[in-house]
XYZ file of C-alpha atoms in Angstrom:
281
model
C 234.503 100.335 163.372
C 233.803 96.867 164.133
C 235.223 95.245 160.823
C 238.461 94.189 162.068
C 237.967 91.716 164.898
C 240.968 89.606 164.774
C 243.187 93.023 164.751
C 241.236 94.265 167.724
C 242.027 91.232 169.735
C 245.443 91.284 168.953
C 245.829 94.959 169.729
C 243.988 94.190 173.081
C 246.039 91.275 173.883
C 249.371 93.308 173.321
C 247.977 96.025 175.828
C 247.189 93.282 178.470
C 250.756 92.021 178.104
C 252.155 95.529 179.245
C 254.546 95.479 182.119
C 253.768 96.933 185.281
C 249.885 97.870 186.571
C 247.330 96.618 184.181
C 246.012 99.065 181.730
C 242.257 99.568 181.609
C 240.585 99.040 178.332
C 237.780 100.708 176.661
C 236.363 99.866 173.241
C 233.954 102.051 171.355
C 231.790 100.946 168.713
C 231.525 103.843 166.355
C 228.065 103.107 164.756
C 228.689 99.560 164.830
C 228.744 96.297 167.005
C 231.588 95.742 169.330
C 233.241 92.417 168.287
C 233.602 89.922 171.077
C 236.371 91.054 173.684
C 237.827 89.776 176.712
C 236.091 89.999 180.030
C 236.675 93.166 182.028
C 237.112 95.322 178.767
C 234.574 98.305 178.924
C 232.513 98.701 175.695
C 230.080 100.964 174.540
C 228.192 100.768 171.112
C 227.096 104.312 169.326
C 223.930 104.218 167.304
C 225.845 106.131 164.638
C 229.376 106.983 163.597
C 230.349 110.053 165.276
C 233.752 110.421 163.516
C 237.044 109.892 164.846
C 237.266 112.763 167.226
C 233.410 111.988 168.559
C 234.115 108.626 169.010
C 237.296 109.346 170.958
C 235.519 111.785 173.085
C 233.111 109.103 174.148
C 235.919 106.695 175.007
C 237.394 109.527 177.286
C 234.389 109.889 179.185
C 234.058 106.235 179.780
C 236.502 107.024 182.364
C 234.546 109.772 183.956
C 234.102 113.421 183.008
C 237.267 114.529 180.838
C 238.793 111.027 181.879
C 239.254 112.079 185.430
C 239.372 108.552 186.930
C 242.798 107.799 185.242
C 245.615 109.901 185.108
C 246.704 109.037 181.275
C 244.811 107.920 178.412
C 246.074 105.803 175.469
C 244.449 106.175 172.188
C 245.361 103.257 170.013
C 244.016 102.512 166.285
C 242.114 99.107 166.128
C 244.345 97.527 163.572
C 247.488 98.646 165.546
C 249.683 96.582 167.926
C 251.842 97.759 170.460
C 255.451 96.612 169.478
C 256.990 96.101 173.148
C 255.755 95.263 176.716
C 257.415 98.204 178.092
C 255.267 101.030 176.432
C 252.872 101.530 179.090
C 255.862 101.715 181.744
C 257.809 104.216 179.591
C 254.637 106.518 179.505
C 254.164 106.467 183.222
C 257.981 107.248 183.566
C 257.653 110.210 180.833
C 254.808 111.835 182.409
C 256.016 111.550 186.084
C 259.271 112.840 185.276
C 257.978 115.980 183.058
C 255.101 117.751 184.904
C 254.628 119.877 181.817
C 254.339 117.055 179.506
C 250.847 116.629 178.276
C 250.802 114.490 175.100
C 253.252 111.924 173.828
C 253.142 110.953 170.299
C 254.180 107.395 169.438
C 256.270 106.235 166.513
C 254.241 104.148 163.940
C 256.112 101.427 162.167
C 255.106 99.166 159.462
C 254.750 95.550 161.257
C 256.653 93.811 158.011
C 259.228 96.482 157.190
C 259.682 98.360 160.458
C 259.691 101.457 158.315
C 257.992 104.865 159.609
C 256.287 106.960 157.054
C 257.627 110.376 156.739
C 254.061 111.686 157.439
C 253.854 109.801 160.935
C 256.676 111.997 162.302
C 254.832 114.910 163.547
C 257.293 117.618 162.626
C 258.700 119.393 159.689
C 262.098 118.008 160.009
C 260.923 114.251 159.486
C 263.868 112.518 157.780
C 264.898 110.702 161.054
C 261.795 108.936 162.641
C 264.352 107.470 165.204
C 264.854 110.992 166.781
C 262.863 111.686 169.693
C 261.946 115.364 170.226
C 259.540 117.879 171.355
C 256.738 118.676 168.748
C 253.686 120.634 168.007
C 251.122 118.076 167.307
C 250.757 114.365 167.570
C 249.417 111.188 165.879
C 245.773 110.537 166.734
C 245.974 106.858 166.515
C 248.850 106.121 168.544
C 249.453 108.441 171.517
C 249.019 109.048 175.260
C 247.212 112.203 177.019
C 247.467 113.265 180.553
C 243.665 113.689 181.433
C 244.436 116.975 183.042
C 244.739 118.196 179.281
C 241.347 117.607 178.525
C 240.144 119.345 181.850
C 242.353 122.289 180.756
C 241.821 122.389 177.035
C 238.620 120.601 176.278
C 238.115 117.440 174.305
C 238.694 116.639 170.809
C 236.537 118.678 168.266
C 233.823 116.494 167.544
C 232.652 118.539 164.375
C 235.884 117.827 162.508
C 234.585 114.069 162.123
C 238.057 113.461 160.168
C 241.267 115.077 159.820
C 243.242 117.780 161.986
C 241.430 117.185 165.020
C 244.671 116.339 166.863
C 246.312 119.491 165.616
C 243.187 121.331 167.066
C 243.886 119.769 170.230
C 247.662 120.252 170.371
C 247.358 123.913 169.684
C 244.868 124.372 172.607
C 246.998 122.182 174.819
C 250.253 124.187 174.067
C 248.184 127.499 174.277
C 247.565 126.147 178.039
C 251.109 125.668 178.900
C 251.562 121.877 178.246
C 254.279 120.158 176.204
C 254.290 117.606 173.265
C 256.903 114.906 172.903
C 257.109 112.358 169.787
C 259.033 109.429 171.257
C 260.481 106.844 168.945
C 261.000 104.237 171.472
C 257.129 103.960 171.952
C 256.050 102.097 168.987
C 252.721 100.953 167.554
C 253.020 98.734 164.506
C 250.650 99.687 162.027
C 250.174 98.586 158.297
C 251.154 101.295 155.901
C 248.381 103.109 154.499
C 247.489 106.285 152.534
C 245.199 108.753 154.153
C 243.478 109.453 150.916
C 242.144 106.065 150.757
C 239.120 107.688 152.450
C 236.428 109.068 150.316
C 236.095 111.988 152.227
C 239.666 112.722 152.588
C 240.363 115.727 150.377
C 237.117 117.842 151.299
C 237.751 117.320 155.089
C 241.351 118.041 154.995
C 240.610 121.328 153.287
C 237.241 121.946 155.558
C 238.843 121.194 158.854
C 242.315 123.183 157.577
C 240.113 126.434 157.765
C 237.973 125.500 160.896
C 241.538 125.022 162.488
C 242.740 128.324 161.649
C 239.240 130.154 162.359
C 239.283 128.631 165.696
C 242.752 129.059 166.968
C 244.890 131.504 165.183
C 245.329 135.105 165.690
C 243.370 137.005 162.863
C 246.605 138.269 161.025
C 247.842 134.687 160.621
C 244.600 133.277 159.335
C 245.083 134.459 155.610
C 248.843 133.295 155.880
C 248.238 130.160 157.124
C 245.597 129.191 154.724
C 247.378 130.763 151.875
C 250.471 128.608 152.301
C 248.469 125.501 152.612
C 246.505 126.641 149.358
C 249.811 126.953 147.488
C 251.203 123.492 148.887
C 247.923 121.788 147.724
C 248.544 123.193 144.239
C 252.048 122.363 143.924
C 251.541 118.984 144.687
C 249.300 118.623 141.719
C 246.385 116.564 142.760
C 243.917 115.003 140.137
C 241.171 117.148 139.030
C 238.354 115.380 141.153
C 240.708 115.691 144.259
C 241.131 119.452 143.642
C 237.323 120.112 142.986
C 236.652 118.009 146.542
C 239.596 120.236 148.002
C 237.943 123.561 146.920
C 234.506 122.533 147.886
C 235.792 121.769 151.373
C 237.774 124.956 151.617
C 234.765 126.916 150.593
C 232.571 124.832 153.266
C 235.167 125.810 155.896
C 234.519 129.608 155.371
C 230.480 129.024 154.974
C 229.922 126.676 157.746
C 230.413 127.223 161.790
C 233.850 126.326 162.908
C 232.784 126.290 166.489
C 234.021 128.363 169.251
C 236.749 131.009 168.408
C 239.538 130.946 171.087
C 242.890 132.395 169.401
C 246.193 131.271 170.884
C 248.359 133.776 172.677
C 251.286 135.412 170.687
C 253.589 133.880 173.149
C 252.181 130.577 172.016
C 252.806 131.421 168.395
C 256.546 132.259 169.577
C 256.470 128.711 171.232
C 255.493 127.003 168.181
C 258.056 128.949 166.156
C 260.974 127.822 168.553
C 259.929 124.421 168.376
C 260.403 124.583 164.621
C 256.660 124.751 163.286
C 255.213 128.392 163.345
C 251.765 128.142 162.862
C 251.647 129.183 159.235
C 252.842 125.727 157.976
């Protein structure tokens, strides 16, 4: 967004210090000017904010259609910082060792406390963030993706703008036969924040949840999935204003276009279930 130039420079420096072959870097000004960056960093400035998935899609294609100029793309929040210098090498080793591995989700840790928020562990059993495992989704601001995933499953859903775009891509990648890993040894330092700090949070979380189900789930699972999330939302007892925004987004998800519908195979539903997160929660 162009409002964190010092943090962005620190992130770029942490990428430049990675062991092994140099990592090529691209910065997208998502409706904002790009701050001054080191020589050799690719940049582009968009005339309007396309949202998180739209901006990342532009970044992907700065390395050719579907990113095909490179084998792996890292996505890092501009106020993050790679904690170690071996992260790029660990990514290379992971993707080389496992031809079915499509996406790696990093561990996000607070730079002051070292703690990882439970919501940043992309599985239901999230009590131990130091345990690496196969998972069914990933963290959008700290991950690595084999570019062949984009060729097979498509880019991020730009219309989502914010929220659940990672799960949409993850489900499509799993349906195409790829695997997703959460790696606790690949660490991005990032200040502890609450997602609800964004004014659009409740509306877009609800709208995109409906879109996610309509786009990707077999028809019998759509009402089950959305019914479970409706119940969970009510049990969390949000404020009246938050609940009003949530129901507004939920209605919008049904009355607006969700984009192309490509329901996952029942075999993929079973894979998700075996991985510990059936697509009803």
